[in-house]
């Protein structure tokens, strides 16, 4: 699971209203090189929940967006790495409100709910 | 025509001088225009759409032949020997057969055969680069195999286990005999496609008669299965096209090595993606991804978007992961320093997407048809729920959906109750293995989810997390 995906995921457990962002508990992480495209990154930034990304990136990103980031290649490359290249292979995602855990295996989060929690 | 001149084994012409030829391509019916667009973009040729659905024609100089093989919207390619717009088919069979026989010896075969030769050496080069493809995956055997859902499952399990499979176009390993290498004559067959109600003959008869004459002209050996040259005789009313095939098997499964029971043709996936014109930074989800044909095609052709593939089925998820992984490994082996594709795969339920409201730019998927997958009854429940969920996650105002379905009735009914959320943009009618299906292109209206009359009406039913949230929102708004 890439962190860009994590940024749009939310808990859909029944009755939960504060299910975003999901907490990441990773036991295996991998870096998979993806072609860098500055336009992709700079256009993606406004679509993101920046604070959730910062939290997921665990210190690699500044807590607030820098000024004129569109022209800052070094910054864009950092964001690119966080969004597309870091992958959680094993672990789980946890709903911040209910505590319900969704396992991640082979890089795939299983978000299926059982009868009782959907 | 002098037999000597038309025999390719004796050809000594200057093959370095590019010649102009007409190439014909078969494409998924309904996507002729998108295919023509691609030809224009990638080859710079303007394509003509045939009256015979599912075919386009364009001219190239032979130096552009390699480019033609990179077209993503075409299923099969052939080089035109000759086209007749108004072939006068006589009334009796005997007369027609006589005409076809005469035709064979009067056609300008030379250029087309030159192209066929060039094509053979092109394929050999590509085959060498790919290394030893010991056995191609069995599901590649043309479209017919795809229709047989039951046998597919067992075949796929075998195909899945083979590692180091070559992805991409399912080429035959049996090398056709190169001229000059042996004295043996080439083997050929004639494939005839006939459509029209004024003909006094069948396609088989035409193939047989024409084939007989071709054999006389070239002294080739007829062989229905292991042929070197496939001569195409396409008859559509009074339009006749004679061609020579440049692809052995359809290119339509190119990126998929791990198949599922209803794997979508890559050419169809490509056509659907072209319809929604992915822009840089678009977040595109396929919430019923099956084997991942659409996200994989997208990630390769429109690399500046991001694809999230999801399915509820274990095997589908596994196959998607394998298909993506296979391509990444191929790229790595080819020396890429950035082999990763912008795709992620999840296991989820399309009716309860774990995705933030309004966070997705495009929803694109092949919806269950109810014949091979799911059931018609299930569709009555599934279609409204998933259309609604798709509307929720889709960005209001700018969001789009491209949805393929054969259950047009059910889909249209479900859609009619969602006028506040979805607006029909246009529909492309396609043919999927004999079934008439539609690709519906929808635009997400500017209305926020939860504020349109139908939302409120539906929300009064079972309360899920979105309903709880939207009721909450409405309450605060009303204060």
XYZ file of C-alpha atoms in Angstrom:
597
model
C 0.000 0.000 0.000
C 1.373 3.372 -0.985
C 0.894 6.418 1.190
C -1.031 8.224 -1.539
C -3.657 5.500 -1.281
C -3.618 5.714 2.497
C -4.394 9.409 2.178
C -7.779 8.713 0.597
C -8.702 5.714 2.734
C -11.044 6.059 5.671
C -12.707 3.741 8.141
C -16.179 2.680 7.091
C -17.022 0.780 10.229
C -20.688 1.201 11.132
C -21.426 4.225 13.241
C -17.925 5.671 13.069
C -17.787 9.370 12.243
C -14.126 10.093 12.911
C -12.545 7.307 10.911
C -9.861 9.354 9.205
C -6.959 8.990 8.959
C -6.405 5.296 9.552
C -3.431 4.525 11.774
C -0.657 2.645 10.040
C 1.046 -0.199 11.858
C 3.711 -1.492 9.514
C 5.855 -4.553 10.100
C 7.393 -4.585 6.632
C 8.013 -1.601 4.404
C 9.662 -1.483 0.990
C 10.760 1.213 -1.440
C 9.745 0.717 -5.055
C 11.187 3.273 -7.488
C 8.579 5.058 -9.586
C 9.275 7.596 -12.332
C 9.346 11.131 -10.907
C 7.010 13.610 -12.484
C 6.980 17.129 -10.977
C 3.648 18.038 -12.547
C 1.997 14.986 -11.013
C 3.285 15.858 -7.549
C 2.536 19.567 -7.590
C -1.001 18.982 -8.879
C -1.602 16.221 -6.361
C -0.620 18.230 -3.300
C -3.789 20.383 -3.180
C -5.907 17.203 -3.371
C -4.256 15.679 -0.323
C -4.946 15.885 3.363
C -1.503 17.242 4.153
C -1.508 16.582 7.886
C -2.478 12.947 7.356
C 0.393 12.560 4.906
C 2.870 14.166 7.303
C 1.716 11.824 10.041
C 2.098 8.784 7.785
C 5.516 9.938 6.577
C 6.856 9.900 10.126
C 9.118 12.944 10.018
C 10.143 12.998 6.366
C 7.876 15.906 5.521
C 7.426 19.407 7.026
C 4.200 19.840 8.986
C 3.056 22.701 6.810
C 3.459 23.171 3.106
C 6.356 25.324 2.059
C 5.781 28.432 0.002
C 6.065 28.109 -3.757
C 6.416 24.332 -3.563
C 5.511 24.000 -7.279
C 8.975 25.184 -8.215
C 10.936 23.465 -5.511
C 12.212 20.279 -7.108
C 13.915 18.984 -3.991
C 10.694 19.280 -2.038
C 8.635 17.725 -4.822
C 11.010 14.785 -4.982
C 10.591 14.224 -1.257
C 6.839 14.278 -1.617
C 7.055 11.970 -4.621
C 8.980 9.421 -2.602
C 6.504 9.525 0.243
C 3.446 9.343 -1.987
C 4.496 6.718 -4.511
C 7.660 4.915 -3.552
C 7.281 3.893 0.067
C 5.064 0.822 0.339
C 3.655 -0.944 3.356
C 3.913 -4.643 2.561
C 2.860 -6.202 5.848
C 1.048 -4.737 8.808
C -2.373 -3.305 9.370
C -4.513 -0.198 9.268
C -6.422 0.712 12.387
C -9.635 2.656 12.688
C -8.859 5.541 15.056
C -12.320 5.488 16.585
C -13.356 1.843 16.848
C -9.916 0.239 17.000
C -10.932 -2.235 14.298
C -7.875 -3.484 12.404
C -7.624 -4.119 8.684
C -4.714 -6.395 7.783
C -2.209 -5.579 5.055
C -0.643 -8.567 3.367
C 1.559 -8.680 0.219
C 1.011 -4.943 0.002
C -2.772 -5.352 -0.130
C -5.013 -3.953 2.613
C -8.100 -6.055 3.238
C -10.879 -3.580 3.949
C -13.750 -6.051 3.941
C -16.055 -5.746 6.910
C -17.878 -8.584 8.575
C -21.651 -8.707 8.946
C -21.556 -7.019 12.325
C -19.428 -4.017 11.563
C -20.814 -2.818 8.209
C 0.503 -12.318 -63.598
C 3.862 -13.957 -63.877
C 4.127 -16.614 -61.216
C 7.797 -15.930 -60.849
C 7.331 -12.347 -59.775
C 4.857 -13.149 -57.060
C 6.844 -15.896 -55.441
C 8.420 -14.335 -52.350
C 11.164 -16.905 -52.170
C 12.573 -15.433 -55.343
C 12.132 -11.819 -54.292
C 15.295 -9.866 -54.617
C 13.919 -6.374 -54.530
C 15.497 -3.471 -52.699
C 13.864 -3.904 -49.316
C 15.558 -0.840 -47.834
C 13.402 1.556 -49.834
C 10.200 2.230 -47.869
C 7.023 1.600 -49.799
C 3.568 2.910 -48.999
C 0.978 0.364 -48.000
C -2.471 0.326 -46.476
C -2.770 -1.326 -43.100
C -6.053 -2.628 -41.791
C -6.752 -3.071 -38.097
C -9.587 -4.740 -36.249
C -10.653 -2.910 -33.131
C -13.412 -3.482 -30.543
C -16.608 -2.382 -32.240
C -17.655 0.994 -30.925
C -14.090 2.148 -30.484
C -13.222 2.847 -34.079
C -12.913 6.571 -33.443
C -10.653 6.244 -30.430
C -8.480 3.862 -32.422
C -8.309 6.353 -35.298
C -7.255 9.014 -32.785
C -4.466 6.809 -31.526
C -3.240 6.095 -35.054
C -3.140 9.800 -35.747
C -1.296 10.512 -32.512
C 1.296 7.768 -32.673
C 1.821 7.311 -36.383
C 0.646 10.584 -37.852
C -1.628 8.825 -40.306
C -5.281 9.651 -40.728
C -7.382 6.543 -40.420
C -10.493 5.721 -42.336
C -13.287 3.907 -40.554
C -14.739 1.073 -42.577
C -18.464 0.567 -43.069
C -17.719 -2.896 -41.825
C -17.790 -2.253 -38.097
C -14.712 -2.811 -36.049
C -12.215 -2.044 -38.828
C -10.063 0.945 -39.589
C -7.600 1.535 -42.412
C -4.604 3.817 -42.696
C -1.564 4.258 -44.900
C 2.021 4.022 -43.788
C 5.457 3.856 -45.306
C 7.012 0.550 -44.389
C 9.641 2.081 -42.125
C 6.806 2.788 -39.697
C 5.835 -0.862 -39.362
C 7.344 -1.267 -35.864
C 5.195 1.638 -34.646
C 2.074 -0.100 -35.810
C 2.741 -2.937 -33.408
C 2.675 -0.491 -30.507
C -0.887 0.555 -31.064
C -2.934 -0.225 -27.976
C -6.415 -0.024 -29.396
C -6.062 -2.661 -32.108
C -6.813 -6.354 -31.777
C -5.442 -7.602 -35.079
C -3.412 -6.107 -37.928
C -3.204 -6.932 -41.602
C -1.700 -5.440 -44.734
C -4.112 -4.775 -47.567
C -3.428 -6.445 -50.890
C -6.374 -4.807 -52.601
C -9.684 -3.191 -51.737
C -12.810 -3.263 -53.859
C -15.523 -0.856 -52.933
C -18.047 -2.297 -55.286
C -17.332 -5.890 -56.160
C -20.021 -7.182 -58.464
C -21.044 -10.518 -57.053
C -22.783 -12.492 -59.759
C -25.961 -14.332 -59.011
C -24.828 -17.925 -59.267
C -22.303 -19.652 -57.070
C -20.369 -20.986 -60.030
C -19.908 -17.540 -61.500
C -18.798 -16.113 -58.153
C -16.278 -18.893 -57.701
C -14.891 -18.307 -61.184
C -14.501 -14.618 -60.369
C -12.723 -15.347 -57.084
C -10.341 -17.702 -58.825
C -9.531 -15.141 -61.481
C -9.076 -12.556 -58.762
C -6.319 -14.492 -57.061
C -4.029 -14.371 -60.049
C -4.678 -10.708 -60.787
C -3.960 -9.112 -57.436
C -0.942 -6.930 -56.659
C 0.584 -9.278 -54.093
C 4.135 -7.952 -54.224
C 4.042 -5.066 -51.752
C 1.852 -6.856 -49.266
C 4.189 -9.840 -49.267
C 7.163 -7.540 -48.776
C 5.448 -6.178 -45.681
C 4.661 -9.696 -44.515
C 8.354 -10.561 -44.805
C 9.401 -7.458 -42.888
C 6.885 -8.297 -40.247
C 8.307 -11.778 -39.791
C 11.782 -10.422 -39.095
C 10.308 -7.837 -36.720
C 8.605 -10.571 -34.757
C 11.744 -12.659 -34.639
C 13.642 -9.737 -33.148
C 10.985 -9.238 -30.504
C 10.901 -12.954 -29.779
C 14.661 -13.028 -29.211
C 14.540 -10.065 -26.867
C 11.955 -11.806 -24.749
C 14.074 -14.873 -24.385
C 12.692 -18.331 -24.018
C 8.952 -18.274 -23.884
C 8.612 -21.990 -23.476
C 4.874 -22.154 -23.407
C 2.505 -19.319 -23.709
C -0.369 -19.142 -21.272
C -3.187 -21.278 -22.598
C -5.923 -18.661 -22.146
C -4.309 -16.588 -24.877
C -5.861 -18.727 -27.555
C -8.020 -16.019 -29.065
C -11.286 -14.639 -27.992
C -13.269 -17.856 -28.086
C -11.362 -19.237 -25.156
C -12.337 -16.183 -23.179
C -16.005 -16.930 -23.616
C -15.819 -20.311 -21.985
C -15.829 -19.299 -18.354
C -15.886 -22.763 -16.931
C -12.787 -24.152 -18.596
C -10.963 -20.877 -18.080
C -10.788 -21.357 -14.321
C -8.922 -24.642 -14.508
C -6.617 -23.429 -17.265
C -5.694 -20.336 -15.337
C -4.551 -22.151 -12.313
C -1.947 -23.807 -14.491
C -1.016 -20.558 -16.203
C -0.612 -18.794 -12.892
C 1.992 -21.161 -11.591
C 4.361 -20.713 -14.490
C 6.982 -18.164 -13.601
C 9.020 -16.122 -16.016
C 6.098 -16.017 -18.395
C 6.403 -13.474 -21.075
C 3.742 -10.888 -20.895
C 2.702 -8.840 -23.819
C 1.467 -10.137 -27.117
C 0.789 -13.843 -27.183
C 3.072 -14.800 -30.018
C 3.407 -18.235 -31.350
C 6.732 -19.948 -30.771
C 6.646 -22.067 -33.883
C 8.835 -20.029 -36.198
C 7.450 -19.752 -39.672
C 9.850 -20.978 -42.277
C 12.011 -18.161 -43.564
C 12.334 -18.059 -47.286
C 15.725 -18.990 -48.524
C 16.447 -21.213 -45.549
C 14.853 -24.261 -47.070
C 13.419 -25.367 -50.369
C 10.058 -26.188 -48.736
C 7.147 -24.058 -49.925
C 5.324 -21.717 -47.564
C 2.191 -22.894 -45.844
C -0.907 -20.798 -45.956
C -4.579 -20.623 -45.205
C -7.406 -18.343 -46.271
C -9.704 -16.879 -43.643
C -12.927 -15.459 -44.986
C -15.315 -13.184 -43.124
C -18.525 -12.608 -44.957
C -21.458 -10.358 -44.120
C -24.412 -9.454 -46.301
C -27.694 -10.985 -47.401
C -27.295 -10.850 -51.167
C -24.553 -13.449 -51.456
C -25.170 -16.853 -52.969
C -22.230 -18.445 -51.165
C -20.871 -19.024 -47.676
C -17.613 -17.772 -46.233
C -16.239 -21.305 -46.187
C -16.959 -21.759 -49.861
C -15.360 -18.467 -50.759
C -12.297 -19.313 -48.674
C -12.025 -22.673 -50.362
C -12.325 -21.344 -53.898
C -10.057 -18.392 -53.370
C -7.608 -20.579 -51.494
C -7.457 -23.019 -54.351
C -6.570 -20.258 -56.759
C -3.956 -18.770 -54.416
C -2.344 -22.175 -54.200
C -2.188 -22.322 -57.990
C -0.510 -18.921 -58.164
C 2.144 -19.424 -55.497
C 2.449 -23.195 -55.179
C 2.118 -22.807 -51.415
C 0.859 -25.636 -49.268
C -2.539 -25.269 -47.647
C -2.480 -25.792 -43.897
C -5.291 -24.696 -41.632
C -3.351 -24.716 -38.381
C 0.389 -24.334 -38.888
C 0.488 -21.725 -41.598
C 3.076 -19.094 -42.445
C 0.850 -16.809 -44.447
C -2.734 -16.091 -43.512
C -4.631 -14.595 -46.423
C -7.700 -12.645 -45.373
C -10.741 -12.339 -47.553
C -13.169 -9.860 -46.001
C -16.508 -9.494 -47.692
C -18.998 -6.969 -46.423
C -21.905 -6.659 -48.853
C -20.172 -5.460 -52.000
C -17.031 -4.301 -50.244
C -14.187 -6.782 -50.583
C -10.797 -6.507 -48.949
C -7.987 -8.967 -49.523
C -5.228 -8.807 -46.934
C -2.393 -10.667 -45.312
C -2.418 -11.020 -41.537
C 0.400 -9.408 -39.556
C -0.653 -10.699 -36.165
C -1.073 -14.358 -35.402
C -3.087 -14.121 -32.292
C -5.039 -11.157 -31.128
C -3.050 -8.520 -29.292
C -5.956 -7.988 -26.986
C -4.540 -9.737 -23.940
C -1.128 -8.175 -24.035
C -0.542 -7.125 -20.441
C -2.285 -9.940 -18.682
C -0.507 -13.139 -17.780
C -2.784 -14.123 -14.952
C -6.298 -14.421 -16.297
C -9.643 -14.633 -14.642
C -12.960 -15.903 -15.935
C -14.008 -12.604 -17.445
C -10.756 -10.807 -18.143
C -11.344 -7.677 -20.163
C -9.502 -7.284 -23.457
C -6.617 -4.857 -23.057
C -7.763 -3.116 -26.222
C -11.163 -2.548 -24.673
C -9.592 -1.352 -21.423
C -7.476 1.054 -23.448
C -10.503 2.318 -25.379
C -12.415 2.927 -22.145
C -9.498 4.825 -20.654
C -9.221 7.007 -23.735
C -12.852 7.952 -23.263
C -12.158 9.468 -19.865
C -8.917 11.171 -20.926
C -6.827 10.739 -17.745
C -5.064 13.955 -16.741
C -1.847 14.291 -14.731
C -2.582 13.703 -11.029
C -6.008 12.169 -11.633
C -6.883 9.604 -8.984
C -8.580 6.778 -10.860
C -10.235 3.825 -9.199
C -11.501 0.547 -10.582
C -13.621 -0.747 -7.718
C -14.431 -4.111 -9.404
C -11.069 -4.632 -11.023
C -11.122 -8.376 -11.647
C -7.639 -9.212 -12.914
C -6.688 -5.539 -13.114
C -6.802 -5.131 -16.898
C -7.950 -1.510 -16.699
C -5.582 -0.187 -14.007
C -2.641 -1.988 -15.602
C -3.393 -0.580 -19.043
C -3.838 2.872 -17.528
C -0.635 2.751 -15.521
C 1.291 1.946 -18.683
C -0.319 4.369 -21.101
C -1.296 7.288 -18.872
C 1.514 7.192 -16.372
C 0.817 10.558 -14.819
C -2.366 9.445 -13.134
C -2.696 7.199 -10.096
C -4.677 3.968 -10.132
C -6.354 2.205 -7.241
C -7.587 -1.279 -8.110
C -10.017 -3.008 -5.789
C -12.116 -6.155 -5.732
C -13.889 -8.194 -3.078
C -12.757 -11.514 -4.498
C -9.541 -13.151 -3.203
C -8.501 -14.581 -6.557
C -9.139 -11.339 -8.409
C -6.992 -9.428 -5.929
C -4.267 -12.015 -6.187
C -4.301 -11.953 -9.979
C -4.190 -8.182 -10.083
C -1.186 -8.148 -7.777
C 0.488 -10.765 -9.957
C -0.228 -8.906 -13.167
C 1.161 -5.649 -11.806
C 4.142 -7.413 -10.308
C 4.869 -9.205 -13.534
C 5.071 -5.984 -15.493
C 7.248 -4.310 -12.899
C 9.652 -7.227 -12.984
C 9.701 -7.148 -16.775
C 10.611 -3.475 -16.685
C 13.278 -4.091 -14.113
C 14.754 -6.879 -16.194
C 14.753 -4.574 -19.182
C 16.988 -2.241 -17.167
C 14.528 0.345 -15.885
C 15.702 2.310 -12.827
C 12.113 3.187 -11.978
C 10.133 0.043 -12.742
C 7.316 0.801 -10.293
C 3.856 1.441 -11.668
C 1.498 3.994 -10.111
C -0.999 1.319 -9.039
C -2.196 0.065 -5.700
C -4.449 -2.909 -5.057
C -6.941 -3.400 -2.247
C -9.555 -5.874 -1.209
C -12.869 -4.123 -0.634
C -16.599 -4.110 -1.177
C -17.728 -1.761 -3.947
C -20.916 -0.960 -2.004
C -18.963 0.130 1.061
C -15.856 1.823 -0.241
C -13.352 2.738 2.467
C -12.618 5.944 0.583
C -13.103 9.565 1.589
C -16.049 11.357 0.057
C -15.182 13.333 -3.078
C -11.566 12.212 -3.250
C -11.529 10.363 -6.578
C -11.387 11.901 -10.043
C -12.421 8.967 -12.194
C -14.266 5.727 -11.542
C -13.769 3.238 -14.358
C -14.877 -0.352 -14.284
C -16.299 -3.401 -16.009
C -19.540 -4.040 -14.133
C -20.775 -7.584 -13.569
C -22.872 -8.687 -16.486
C -25.101 -11.046 -14.648
C -24.434 -13.793 -17.187
C -20.888 -14.862 -16.531
C -20.431 -13.218 -13.194
C -23.068 -12.455 -10.582
C -26.669 -12.776 -11.645
C -29.372 -10.553 -13.070
C -31.188 -10.527 -9.762
C -28.035 -9.534 -7.926
C -27.544 -6.679 -10.372
C -30.903 -5.150 -9.366
C -29.514 -4.685 -5.863
C -25.888 -4.150 -6.752
C -26.227 -1.485 -9.425
C -28.035 1.189 -7.385
C -25.789 0.673 -4.346
C -22.562 0.842 -6.230
C -23.647 3.750 -8.441
C -24.404 5.617 -5.281
C -21.135 4.730 -3.610
C -19.256 5.680 -6.757
C -21.031 9.030 -6.739
C -20.055 9.567 -3.138
C -16.333 9.037 -3.652
C -16.239 10.907 -6.956
C -15.240 14.588 -6.934
C -18.336 16.764 -7.495
C -18.280 18.893 -10.623
C -15.136 17.499 -12.233
C -15.469 13.783 -11.535
C -16.253 11.228 -14.236
C -17.252 7.608 -14.512
C -16.737 5.173 -17.396
C -18.764 2.036 -16.794
C -19.052 -1.040 -19.004
C -22.110 -3.193 -18.601
C -24.219 -5.619 -20.575
C -27.177 -5.253 -18.249
C -28.227 -1.980 -19.866
C -31.784 -2.144 -18.537
C -30.759 -2.513 -14.945
C -28.066 0.090 -15.293
C -30.305 2.664 -16.962
C -32.987 2.159 -14.341
C -30.512 2.549 -11.492
C -29.057 5.625 -13.152
C -32.458 7.265 -13.692
C -32.865 7.506 -9.919
C -29.591 9.373 -9.577
C -30.126 12.442 -11.689
C -28.927 14.645 -8.885
C -25.540 12.930 -8.774
C -24.793 11.592 -12.269
C -25.393 13.014 -15.695
C -25.010 10.878 -18.823
C -22.314 12.231 -21.102
C -22.386 9.663 -23.872
C -22.564 5.939 -24.528
C -20.434 3.692 -26.718
C -22.069 0.453 -27.822
C -19.690 -2.461 -27.946
C -19.738 -6.146 -28.636
C -18.185 -8.380 -25.970
C -17.938 -11.917 -27.221
C -21.341 -11.759 -28.868
C -23.008 -9.860 -26.066
C -24.125 -6.321 -26.734
C -22.811 -4.091 -24.028
C -22.580 -0.390 -23.400
C -19.812 1.808 -22.100
C -21.558 4.599 -20.246
C -19.608 7.797 -19.745
C -21.021 9.793 -16.836
C -20.247 13.190 -15.367
C -20.531 13.789 -11.650
C -22.826 16.750 -11.017
C -21.678 19.630 -8.836
C -24.006 18.639 -6.015
C -22.374 17.516 -2.796
C -23.233 13.970 -1.789
C -26.038 13.861 0.719
C -27.758 17.015 -0.445
C -29.758 15.716 -3.393
C -33.329 14.484 -2.944
C -32.549 10.885 -3.856
C -29.738 10.703 -1.320
C -31.963 11.769 1.496
C -34.658 9.384 0.371
C -32.236 6.448 0.256
C -30.477 7.429 3.434
C -33.649 6.836 5.384
C -32.984 3.148 4.886
C -30.296 1.137 6.709
C -27.949 3.522 8.368
C -24.301 3.031 7.463
C -21.332 5.234 8.275
C -21.933 7.658 5.391
C -25.554 8.017 6.350
C -24.617 8.726 9.949
C -22.113 11.284 8.752
C -24.415 13.003 6.324
C -27.237 13.190 8.810
C -24.766 14.773 11.161
C -23.727 17.247 8.485
C -27.297 18.128 7.645
C -28.104 18.697 11.270
C -25.203 21.097 11.690
C -26.060 22.850 8.427
C -29.617 23.404 9.488
C -28.650 24.987 12.789
